[in-house]
XYZ file of C-alpha atoms in Angstrom:
667
model
C 0.000 0.000 0.000
C 2.828 2.390 0.905
C 4.632 1.578 -2.337
C 1.525 2.348 -4.363
C 1.103 5.735 -2.647
C 4.772 6.620 -3.156
C 4.539 5.726 -6.807
C 1.454 7.898 -7.227
C 3.253 10.837 -5.604
C 6.308 10.403 -7.829
C 4.137 10.102 -10.928
C 2.247 13.276 -9.930
C 5.515 15.194 -9.494
C 6.732 13.942 -12.876
C 3.467 14.912 -14.471
C 3.418 18.467 -13.121
C 7.065 19.308 -13.797
C 7.368 17.772 -17.231
C 3.911 18.782 -18.420
C 4.554 22.425 -17.525
C 7.980 22.327 -19.142
C 6.975 20.673 -22.407
C 3.297 21.450 -22.988
C 3.718 24.849 -24.677
C 6.681 23.844 -26.818
C 4.933 20.587 -27.753
C 1.902 22.499 -29.010
C 4.191 24.612 -31.218
C 6.000 21.538 -32.543
C 2.714 19.880 -33.427
C 1.555 23.065 -35.148
C 4.700 23.032 -37.294
C 4.132 19.329 -37.984
C 0.603 20.063 -39.186
C 1.918 22.650 -41.627
C 4.659 20.278 -42.746
C 2.028 17.651 -43.571
C 0.011 20.238 -45.507
C 3.118 21.378 -47.409
C 4.111 17.788 -48.225
C 0.581 16.992 -49.358
C 0.458 20.101 -51.549
C 3.795 19.310 -53.216
C 3.104 15.617 -53.828
C -0.495 16.086 -54.984
C 0.506 19.225 -56.878
C 3.207 17.292 -58.746
C 0.683 14.770 -60.033
C -1.912 17.448 -60.846
C 0.555 19.694 -62.699
C 1.803 16.657 -64.616
C -1.739 15.861 -65.736
C -2.005 19.305 -67.392
C 1.624 19.342 -68.602
C 2.504 22.320 -66.375
C 5.275 20.936 -64.169
C 7.176 24.214 -64.351
C 7.721 27.429 -62.426
C 4.366 28.915 -63.396
C 2.549 25.794 -62.256
C 4.346 25.696 -58.931
C 3.718 29.433 -58.464
C -0.009 28.699 -58.587
C 0.419 25.841 -56.104
C 2.358 28.032 -53.668
C -0.143 30.885 -53.990
C -3.067 28.597 -53.157
C -1.077 27.065 -50.313
C -0.264 30.517 -48.935
C -3.944 31.446 -48.963
C -4.818 28.245 -47.118
C -2.101 28.836 -44.517
C -3.179 32.436 -43.992
C -6.822 31.455 -43.604
C -6.099 28.512 -41.282
C -3.175 30.119 -39.454
C -5.247 32.985 -38.070
C -6.792 30.618 -35.537
C -3.564 28.839 -34.597
C -0.442 29.731 -32.675
C 1.867 29.377 -35.671
C 2.263 33.137 -36.016
C 4.102 34.134 -32.877
C 3.440 37.677 -31.740
C 5.908 37.735 -28.873
C 9.004 39.852 -28.682
C 12.337 38.378 -29.716
C 13.816 38.766 -26.232
C 11.188 36.506 -24.656
C 11.603 33.929 -27.414
C 15.371 33.955 -26.918
C 15.091 33.529 -23.146
C 12.628 30.650 -23.518
C 14.867 28.983 -26.088
C 17.908 29.189 -23.818
C 15.926 27.967 -20.812
C 14.572 24.927 -22.620
C 18.014 23.939 -23.886
C 19.729 24.488 -20.559
C 19.896 20.779 -19.725
C 22.539 18.538 -21.223
C 20.364 16.210 -23.313
C 18.709 19.068 -25.274
C 22.135 20.711 -25.654
C 23.502 17.536 -27.228
C 20.562 17.477 -29.650
C 21.173 21.124 -30.512
C 24.813 20.356 -31.296
C 23.817 17.359 -33.408
C 21.322 19.453 -35.384
C 23.833 22.282 -35.903
C 26.621 19.960 -37.052
C 24.231 18.137 -39.379
C 23.256 21.454 -40.942
C 26.926 22.367 -41.397
C 27.675 18.966 -42.926
C 24.817 19.270 -45.397
C 25.903 22.766 -46.425
C 29.557 21.883 -46.984
C 29.265 18.719 -49.091
C 27.418 17.861 -52.322
C 24.476 15.459 -52.460
C 26.161 12.174 -53.371
C 23.862 9.580 -51.825
C 24.096 6.437 -53.965
C 20.386 5.679 -54.502
C 19.545 9.334 -55.066
C 22.174 9.727 -57.776
C 21.438 6.363 -59.347
C 17.739 6.936 -60.039
C 15.945 9.456 -57.797
C 17.626 12.684 -58.937
C 17.663 11.665 -62.629
C 13.938 10.859 -62.624
C 13.153 14.336 -61.243
C 15.216 15.947 -63.997
C 13.453 13.896 -66.677
C 10.054 15.009 -65.337
C 10.993 18.685 -65.072
C 12.458 18.755 -68.572
C 9.324 17.148 -70.026
C 7.020 19.320 -67.911
C 5.220 16.289 -66.510
C 5.650 12.909 -64.918
C 6.170 10.310 -67.635
C 7.386 6.761 -68.055
C 11.099 7.283 -68.605
C 12.954 5.544 -71.403
C 15.689 3.829 -69.376
C 17.307 0.501 -68.685
C 17.047 1.022 -64.908
C 13.367 0.496 -64.064
C 13.804 1.988 -60.581
C 13.288 5.394 -62.202
C 9.709 4.360 -62.942
C 8.510 1.724 -60.492
C 9.743 3.150 -57.178
C 7.722 5.363 -54.837
C 8.366 9.040 -55.474
C 7.348 10.949 -52.327
C 10.814 12.410 -51.757
C 11.123 13.296 -55.441
C 7.984 15.438 -55.436
C 9.373 17.367 -52.463
C 12.684 17.796 -54.295
C 11.258 18.921 -57.640
C 10.423 22.576 -56.769
C 13.766 23.038 -54.965
C 15.679 21.890 -58.049
C 13.382 23.827 -60.381
C 13.838 27.184 -58.635
C 17.475 26.871 -57.491
C 19.019 24.789 -60.340
C 21.023 22.833 -57.789
C 20.648 19.811 -55.523
C 22.742 21.257 -52.686
C 19.636 22.298 -50.714
C 17.779 18.999 -50.935
C 19.178 17.830 -47.604
C 16.971 20.448 -45.920
C 13.991 18.129 -46.415
C 15.620 15.614 -44.092
C 17.060 18.226 -41.749
C 13.765 20.034 -41.160
C 12.066 16.687 -40.567
C 14.776 15.794 -38.072
C 14.067 18.908 -35.978
C 10.493 17.700 -35.426
C 11.532 14.250 -34.249
C 12.000 14.775 -30.466
C 8.675 16.537 -29.935
C 6.740 13.923 -31.889
C 8.436 11.061 -30.042
C 7.528 12.640 -26.708
C 3.920 13.181 -27.733
C 3.428 9.654 -29.078
C 5.179 8.011 -26.128
C 3.107 9.840 -23.518
C -0.097 8.957 -25.363
C 0.973 5.314 -25.294
C 1.284 5.559 -21.473
C 5.047 5.984 -21.271
C 5.765 8.107 -18.192
C 6.692 11.721 -18.820
C 10.237 11.563 -17.454
C 10.947 8.379 -19.416
C 9.485 9.866 -22.604
C 11.561 13.034 -22.080
C 14.829 11.121 -21.888
C 14.112 8.804 -24.766
C 12.917 11.521 -27.128
C 16.480 12.928 -27.079
C 18.222 9.554 -27.095
C 16.248 8.106 -29.998
C 16.752 11.333 -31.929
C 20.485 10.635 -31.717
C 20.039 7.312 -33.516
C 22.536 7.058 -36.335
C 19.991 6.464 -39.106
C 18.207 9.706 -38.167
C 21.317 11.807 -37.553
C 23.361 10.810 -40.602
C 20.398 11.113 -42.956
C 19.581 14.568 -41.563
C 22.467 15.972 -43.624
C 21.950 13.764 -46.690
C 19.325 13.169 -49.380
C 18.525 9.585 -48.378
C 14.802 8.837 -48.188
C 14.469 6.411 -45.256
C 14.288 8.330 -41.993
C 12.203 11.364 -42.989
C 9.139 9.090 -43.300
C 9.317 8.544 -39.512
C 7.859 12.042 -39.065
C 4.811 11.129 -41.148
C 3.944 7.932 -39.301
C 4.584 9.496 -35.879
C 2.322 12.406 -36.813
C -0.300 10.039 -38.239
C -0.566 8.082 -34.988
C -0.348 11.140 -32.742
C -2.981 13.139 -34.618
C -5.300 10.130 -34.801
C -5.143 9.757 -31.017
C -5.629 13.513 -30.588
C -8.658 13.437 -32.884
C -10.189 10.795 -30.633
C -9.508 12.843 -27.477
C -10.557 16.250 -28.812
C -13.264 15.095 -31.221
C -11.397 16.940 -33.997
C -12.121 15.934 -37.577
C -9.307 18.248 -38.769
C -6.693 16.241 -36.872
C -8.192 13.023 -38.239
C -7.893 14.316 -41.799
C -4.275 15.306 -41.240
C -3.486 11.921 -39.702
C -4.956 10.229 -42.776
C -2.865 12.407 -45.115
C 0.274 11.683 -43.072
C -0.390 7.933 -43.296
C -0.847 8.236 -47.060
C 2.446 10.143 -47.342
C 4.200 7.289 -45.505
C 3.257 4.821 -48.235
C 4.354 7.296 -50.904
C 7.934 7.370 -49.623
C 8.801 3.671 -49.909
C 6.908 0.476 -50.652
C 8.482 -1.135 -47.586
C 6.576 1.359 -45.396
C 3.160 0.108 -46.480
C 2.654 -2.166 -43.396
C 2.782 0.938 -41.172
C -0.645 1.943 -42.473
C -2.080 -0.754 -40.198
C -0.707 1.149 -37.206
C -2.530 4.299 -38.272
C -5.724 2.346 -39.000
C -5.819 0.969 -35.458
C -5.046 4.397 -33.931
C -7.761 6.078 -36.018
C -10.399 3.365 -35.586
C -12.041 4.841 -32.431
C -12.431 8.220 -34.196
C -13.693 6.840 -37.525
C -17.191 8.255 -37.004
C -15.728 11.763 -37.277
C -15.345 11.253 -41.028
C -19.153 11.243 -41.300
C -19.542 14.624 -39.588
C -18.501 16.325 -42.840
C -18.886 13.635 -45.509
C -18.194 15.749 -48.616
C -15.036 17.259 -47.167
C -13.943 13.826 -45.969
C -14.441 12.473 -49.482
C -12.245 15.240 -50.905
C -9.532 14.538 -48.332
C -9.780 10.826 -49.160
C -9.168 11.550 -52.856
C -6.150 13.735 -52.036
C -4.823 10.992 -49.731
C -4.990 8.471 -52.569
C -3.124 10.932 -54.798
C -0.232 11.399 -52.355
C 0.023 7.697 -51.508
C 1.681 4.853 -53.400
C -1.481 4.265 -55.437
C -0.567 6.348 -58.551
C 2.785 4.581 -58.895
C 1.089 1.191 -58.452
C -1.440 2.048 -61.170
C 1.289 2.950 -63.658
C 3.295 -0.133 -62.711
C 0.254 -2.296 -63.370
C -0.301 -0.522 -66.681
C 3.247 -1.197 -67.916
C 4.149 -4.459 -66.152
C 0.843 -6.035 -65.144
C 1.697 -5.942 -61.427
C 1.719 -3.270 -58.727
C 5.421 -3.810 -58.001
C 7.511 -5.466 -60.750
C 10.173 -7.101 -58.616
C 11.788 -8.915 -61.529
C 12.495 -5.733 -63.512
C 15.989 -4.359 -64.053
C 17.578 -2.388 -61.233
C 15.451 -3.827 -58.424
C 18.113 -6.315 -57.369
C 17.746 -10.007 -56.671
C 14.180 -11.218 -57.156
C 14.397 -13.432 -54.082
C 14.888 -10.534 -51.664
C 11.153 -9.802 -51.770
C 9.980 -13.400 -52.188
C 11.529 -15.061 -49.181
C 10.380 -18.184 -47.469
C 8.728 -16.450 -44.471
C 10.316 -18.757 -41.897
C 13.855 -18.380 -43.217
C 13.212 -14.695 -43.854
C 12.517 -14.188 -40.149
C 15.514 -16.276 -39.082
C 17.851 -14.527 -41.504
C 16.757 -11.004 -40.635
C 16.978 -11.748 -36.913
C 20.673 -12.199 -37.618
C 21.302 -9.514 -40.258
C 19.463 -6.570 -38.704
C 21.143 -6.833 -35.264
C 24.528 -7.186 -36.974
C 23.942 -3.974 -38.933
C 22.808 -2.177 -35.766
C 25.631 -3.384 -33.516
C 28.660 -2.616 -35.691
C 31.020 -0.015 -34.146
C 31.104 3.520 -35.578
C 34.845 3.661 -36.266
C 36.391 0.456 -37.571
C 39.928 1.796 -37.635
C 40.046 1.387 -33.849
C 39.610 -2.402 -34.063
C 43.048 -4.052 -34.151
C 44.667 -6.011 -35.606
C 42.692 -5.778 -38.878
C 41.477 -2.183 -38.596
C 38.986 -1.393 -41.373
C 39.818 -4.622 -43.203
C 37.876 -6.734 -40.721
C 34.665 -5.969 -42.668
C 36.038 -7.667 -45.791
C 37.062 -10.662 -43.673
C 33.506 -10.779 -42.287
C 32.040 -10.702 -45.820
C 34.265 -13.546 -46.946
C 33.097 -15.591 -43.967
C 29.454 -14.930 -44.872
C 30.119 -15.967 -48.458
C 31.568 -19.277 -47.280
C 28.586 -19.759 -44.958
C 26.157 -19.502 -47.882
C 27.888 -22.445 -49.524
C 27.033 -24.754 -46.609
C 23.848 -26.814 -46.474
C 22.361 -24.671 -43.711
C 23.455 -21.424 -45.345
C 21.690 -22.368 -48.585
C 18.389 -21.392 -46.935
C 19.500 -17.763 -46.999
C 20.640 -17.482 -50.616
C 17.419 -15.694 -51.518
C 18.631 -12.728 -49.487
C 20.436 -9.928 -51.235
C 24.006 -10.411 -49.941
C 23.017 -12.205 -46.749
C 25.009 -11.082 -43.709
C 27.308 -8.857 -45.743
C 28.394 -5.438 -44.567
C 28.179 -2.602 -47.054
C 31.279 -1.409 -48.852
C 31.006 1.831 -46.909
C 31.387 -0.196 -43.728
C 35.052 -0.542 -44.626
C 35.387 3.119 -43.730
C 32.770 3.466 -40.984
C 29.058 4.049 -40.694
C 27.297 6.197 -43.321
C 23.723 7.226 -44.065
C 23.439 4.363 -46.558
C 23.843 1.574 -44.001
C 23.181 2.942 -40.490
C 20.500 1.589 -38.188
C 19.741 2.962 -34.743
C 23.335 2.358 -33.785
C 25.377 0.540 -31.191
C 24.836 3.151 -28.446
C 21.022 3.080 -28.546
C 21.068 -0.727 -28.616
C 23.282 -0.837 -25.519
C 21.005 1.645 -23.753
C 17.846 -0.370 -24.338
C 19.647 -3.589 -23.387
C 20.786 -1.962 -20.146
C 17.276 -0.638 -19.478
C 15.647 -4.040 -20.062
C 18.251 -5.853 -17.961
C 17.876 -3.381 -15.108
C 14.098 -3.602 -15.420
C 14.238 -7.350 -14.830
C 16.191 -6.786 -11.613
C 13.734 -4.132 -10.438
C 10.646 -6.060 -11.364
C 10.210 -7.451 -7.854
C 10.354 -3.956 -6.339
C 8.472 -2.165 -9.112
C 5.084 -0.886 -8.114
C 1.953 0.614 -9.627
C 1.478 -1.278 -12.862
C 0.374 0.658 -15.925
C -3.325 1.419 -16.001
C -4.849 -1.234 -18.233
C -6.095 -0.058 -21.596
C -6.586 -2.744 -24.218
C -6.628 -0.245 -27.077
C -3.264 1.302 -26.140
C -1.850 -2.144 -25.395
C -2.646 -3.175 -28.983
C -0.941 -0.031 -30.291
C 2.203 -0.889 -28.320
C 2.301 -4.505 -29.495
C 1.207 -4.044 -33.110
C 4.565 -2.549 -34.298
C 6.269 -5.800 -33.357
C 3.774 -7.718 -35.484
C 4.435 -5.325 -38.376
C 8.171 -5.827 -37.876
C 7.568 -9.568 -38.166
C 5.776 -9.013 -41.476
C 8.669 -6.886 -42.721
C 11.434 -9.344 -41.855
C 9.414 -12.269 -43.231
C 9.055 -10.634 -46.647
C 12.036 -8.314 -47.215
C 15.520 -9.701 -47.638
C 17.024 -6.572 -49.145
C 20.530 -5.409 -48.433
C 20.900 -2.877 -45.576
C 17.500 -3.493 -43.996
C 18.694 -1.610 -40.911
C 18.113 1.722 -42.664
C 14.876 0.582 -44.316
C 13.470 0.088 -40.819
C 14.030 3.731 -39.799
C 10.271 4.575 -39.680
C 9.607 1.428 -37.605
C 12.200 1.841 -34.842
C 10.517 4.408 -32.589
C 7.318 2.368 -32.252
C 9.212 -0.685 -30.989
C 10.185 1.054 -27.726
C 6.896 1.830 -25.867
C 6.272 -1.869 -25.165
C 9.383 -1.793 -22.922
C 9.383 1.804 -21.736
C 5.826 1.636 -20.401
C 7.009 -0.507 -17.484
C 7.045 1.383 -14.140
C 10.653 0.384 -13.446
C 11.808 2.639 -16.305
C 11.073 5.693 -14.124
C 13.771 4.514 -11.692
C 16.179 3.567 -14.469
C 16.204 6.983 -16.157
C 17.032 8.558 -12.764
C 20.096 6.349 -12.376
C 23.193 8.498 -12.861
C 25.217 5.725 -14.481
C 22.493 5.143 -17.041
C 22.275 8.879 -17.721
C 26.046 9.017 -18.224
C 25.767 6.166 -20.720
C 23.103 8.172 -22.540
C 25.324 11.262 -22.697
C 28.223 9.138 -23.949
C 25.965 7.741 -26.667
C 25.008 11.215 -27.833
C 28.656 12.285 -27.633
C 29.706 9.386 -29.861
C 27.020 10.467 -32.324
C 28.559 13.941 -32.448
C 31.985 12.375 -33.003
C 30.490 10.257 -35.798
C 29.203 13.374 -37.564
C 32.542 15.138 -37.254
C 34.568 12.095 -38.339
C 32.223 10.898 -41.094
C 34.119 9.315 -43.960
C 31.822 10.969 -46.514
C 31.492 14.410 -44.925
C 34.222 15.053 -42.318
C 33.996 18.302 -40.382
C 37.742 18.581 -39.816
C 40.641 18.932 -42.318
C 40.906 15.168 -42.766
C 42.297 15.203 -46.302
C 45.136 17.557 -45.391
C 46.019 15.706 -42.188
C 46.040 12.159 -43.530
C 47.604 13.016 -46.873
C 50.525 14.460 -44.912
C 50.673 11.470 -42.549
C 50.562 9.052 -45.476
C 53.657 10.638 -46.991
C 55.450 10.271 -43.665
C 54.167 6.810 -42.638
C 53.092 5.075 -45.890
C 53.232 1.559 -44.386
C 51.378 2.222 -41.152
C 48.087 0.279 -41.243
C 46.107 2.863 -39.321
C 47.376 5.766 -41.460
C 46.760 3.784 -44.653
C 43.213 2.990 -43.540
C 42.463 6.633 -42.750
C 44.085 7.783 -46.007
C 41.812 5.503 -48.029
C 38.833 6.637 -45.975
C 39.277 10.397 -46.333
C 41.326 10.791 -49.534
C 40.831 7.890 -51.940
C 37.380 6.536 -51.126
C 34.488 6.207 -53.581
C 32.834 9.402 -52.307
C 35.792 11.503 -53.411
C 35.986 9.627 -56.740
C 32.275 10.199 -57.398
C 32.735 13.868 -56.556
C 35.529 14.081 -59.144
C 33.388 12.260 -61.714
C 30.507 14.688 -61.203
C 32.819 17.706 -61.525
C 34.181 16.359 -64.822
C 30.781 15.467 -66.271
C 29.360 18.885 -65.402
C 31.957 20.540 -67.621
C 31.613 18.160 -70.559
C 30.180 19.718 -73.743
C 28.617 22.788 -72.062
C 27.178 24.000 -75.379
C 25.161 20.836 -76.061
C 21.468 20.930 -75.096
C 20.842 17.197 -75.719
C 23.254 14.458 -74.669
C 22.831 10.695 -74.664
C 23.978 8.601 -71.746
C 24.646 4.874 -71.984
C 24.863 2.876 -68.765
C 23.221 -0.322 -67.637
C 22.437 -0.067 -63.888
C 23.834 0.649 -60.438
C 25.357 3.857 -61.738
C 25.617 7.297 -60.129
C 26.902 9.497 -62.978
C 23.730 10.704 -64.686
C 23.044 13.724 -62.384
C 26.475 15.087 -63.267
C 25.566 15.121 -66.966
C 22.370 17.066 -66.224
C 24.374 19.822 -64.497
C 23.787 22.702 -64.540
C 20.196 21.689 -63.924
C 17.636 23.096 -66.333
C 20.023 23.872 -69.208
C 20.074 20.576 -71.088
C 18.399 17.197 -71.294
C 19.832 13.714 -71.088
C 18.491 10.774 -73.073
C 19.029 7.382 -71.475
C 20.432 5.032 -74.114
C 19.621 1.330 -73.846
C 21.279 -1.609 -75.671
C 18.198 -1.966 -77.905
C 18.195 1.620 -79.184
C 19.025 2.288 -82.822
C 21.096 5.126 -84.298
C 17.960 6.607 -85.882
C 16.278 6.684 -82.458
C 19.112 8.768 -81.005
C 19.236 11.169 -83.947
C 15.445 11.618 -83.869
C 15.859 13.013 -80.345
C 18.545 15.474 -81.437
C 21.413 13.547 -79.819
C 24.797 14.102 -81.444
C 27.028 13.081 -78.514
C 26.844 10.116 -76.127
C 28.573 9.741 -72.769
C 29.260 6.045 -72.252
C 29.958 4.447 -68.876
C 33.187 2.484 -69.187
C 32.277 0.136 -66.321
C 29.778 -1.734 -68.470
C 31.765 -1.878 -71.703
C 35.228 -3.135 -72.510
C 37.540 -1.884 -75.228
C 36.705 -4.914 -77.357
C 32.968 -4.291 -77.738
C 33.128 -0.503 -77.775
C 34.568 -0.816 -81.294
C 31.569 -2.918 -82.285
C 29.236 -0.282 -80.798
C 31.022 2.482 -82.733
C 30.611 0.566 -86.001
C 26.924 -0.073 -85.325
C 26.138 3.585 -84.628
C 28.568 5.070 -87.163
C 30.208 6.975 -84.320
C 33.671 8.237 -83.442
C 35.426 8.021 -80.089
C 36.600 11.553 -79.302
C 37.586 11.290 -75.652
C 38.056 9.086 -72.643
C 38.648 9.793 -68.988
C 40.167 7.619 -66.271
C 39.329 8.535 -62.695
C 41.801 7.766 -59.898
C 41.678 4.168 -58.714
C 44.611 3.668 -56.328
C 43.955 -0.057 -55.990
C 43.910 -0.686 -59.778
C 47.154 -0.509 -61.752
C 45.698 -0.592 -65.293
C 42.133 0.656 -64.990
C 39.587 0.607 -67.811
C 38.485 4.114 -68.849
C 35.514 5.172 -66.742
C 33.888 7.497 -69.253
C 33.913 7.487 -73.062
C 32.774 10.503 -75.058
C 31.370 9.540 -78.461
C 30.193 11.646 -81.422
C 27.558 10.315 -83.805
C 28.744 10.926 -87.391
């Protein structure tokens, strides 16, 4: 009895202090989130609508922005978005709220991510391989269209991020600002995590700590300064669930509409996010009758939701391939990765996903192999697949392998939550088991909220049973946050987050995240090239120096940057250029540069010389990685073309490299 009373007192103190501290700022965060959902909806739906009338241009977007501005002005008059307080009060409140160490760490992470995104070009692999090129094809044609290309990912993949990118590229003629989509989304993450956690019965103090800790997860932090399209969808699904629960509490049909639009936007970002719609459906189920309060408006919102979802892409896929997602088309990867045996899919992913989440941030500190241990690991996995037991996992795309970027540390292309967050939750669960006998005041029973806490684990099971793609740790970015309330709702977590040793571990985790941003192999925030180039000249045989030299001076990121710089300057007077590459290539955006001044025609092996000339193509840039010197002569004879230039990019590990780029003129 005494324990129950003490727990009630502690919970009341937590409630009063944390509610007063976070309530006002949380309202403002949610207001910004609402406007972010409206902006995203306007850009995605507007992209499809402008394409339908062949007006995907500046004039068309000017109309979209004007209508959006009117809607914001009309709706914003009754909200607290427009702050009418003096700057001094805002500054004092800002400093007071970020006085504690956890918010300060988040502020540093956000600032360094912004600096990283500003200093370095957008060279994310997937974005350069098919997402940026598809946007340029649409803008040049003035509409979405089925692109003539060998890489079907330009056509069959979800395009939510692309519709957000299109106006930025159209008005600025550069892709350097595209990272702001991820960075702005990242700023909303802590507030949304806190709101969702508290609504799922996680105690206020626990939710406060974990909103900062989870926001320091590597997949969220590293993608905040990049143009990857995994983590920014977490904002949509968090907002969808939060607004659905708020609509139920406040009887607000407006919040229910926004939650529906946010859930639709989740599906429009990636096909692997489709299972998350079930989470929104359960959260919105108790408030479903609100749709009938204004049936005509609800019908209009429903139509817009379909437009911003994955449905349009699925319709076009069915029209061209006869299926909603043509997994056996070129560029998708191994067909088996999405057609796993469910049992072996679960077993395999239960191994692969933890491995990708538990790898250390800096491999150079692991003696005696330093960064080369990742290649040793991959060789071991390859041998394992040749065994009788390992044959069950051959349907996976590179089962158990670590990405090539793992040789030089974690990057946005392969990061999960990260080793630090995993250790924190392990420590919390282990400590919770020890405190279970002394824990008091069980969570107030609510079957509806219990289902919402357990359902994400069922959706995770569906994901790992069906998806055997490479680097699933980053694909799960929108799922991660919802896996935590099932553990954090336990009363013992209130004692754990007060433990000074656990808090120190949390600060260390956030500190390592800051170090990871500064020491990133792709975007270092210190003069790494100067330092390690000098050390390499002095100690050329030192393993550590050699590893760091390859990481910061001669890695693929620097080579791709050099390739883009060269391709941007090639034939500046030509308005139409052909580009011949098969797949898994990142050079096409460089040929489009400067954006808006020329078009690029994707050349496929089946194209004829007359086809190229009918499109006004006189020059073709050919990727040397898919052709050898022997058959380039045959291609020149077939097209009556002349080789006028070749370029070899630096490959320190290759003594006699094949030319990377051929420049060909059609006679």
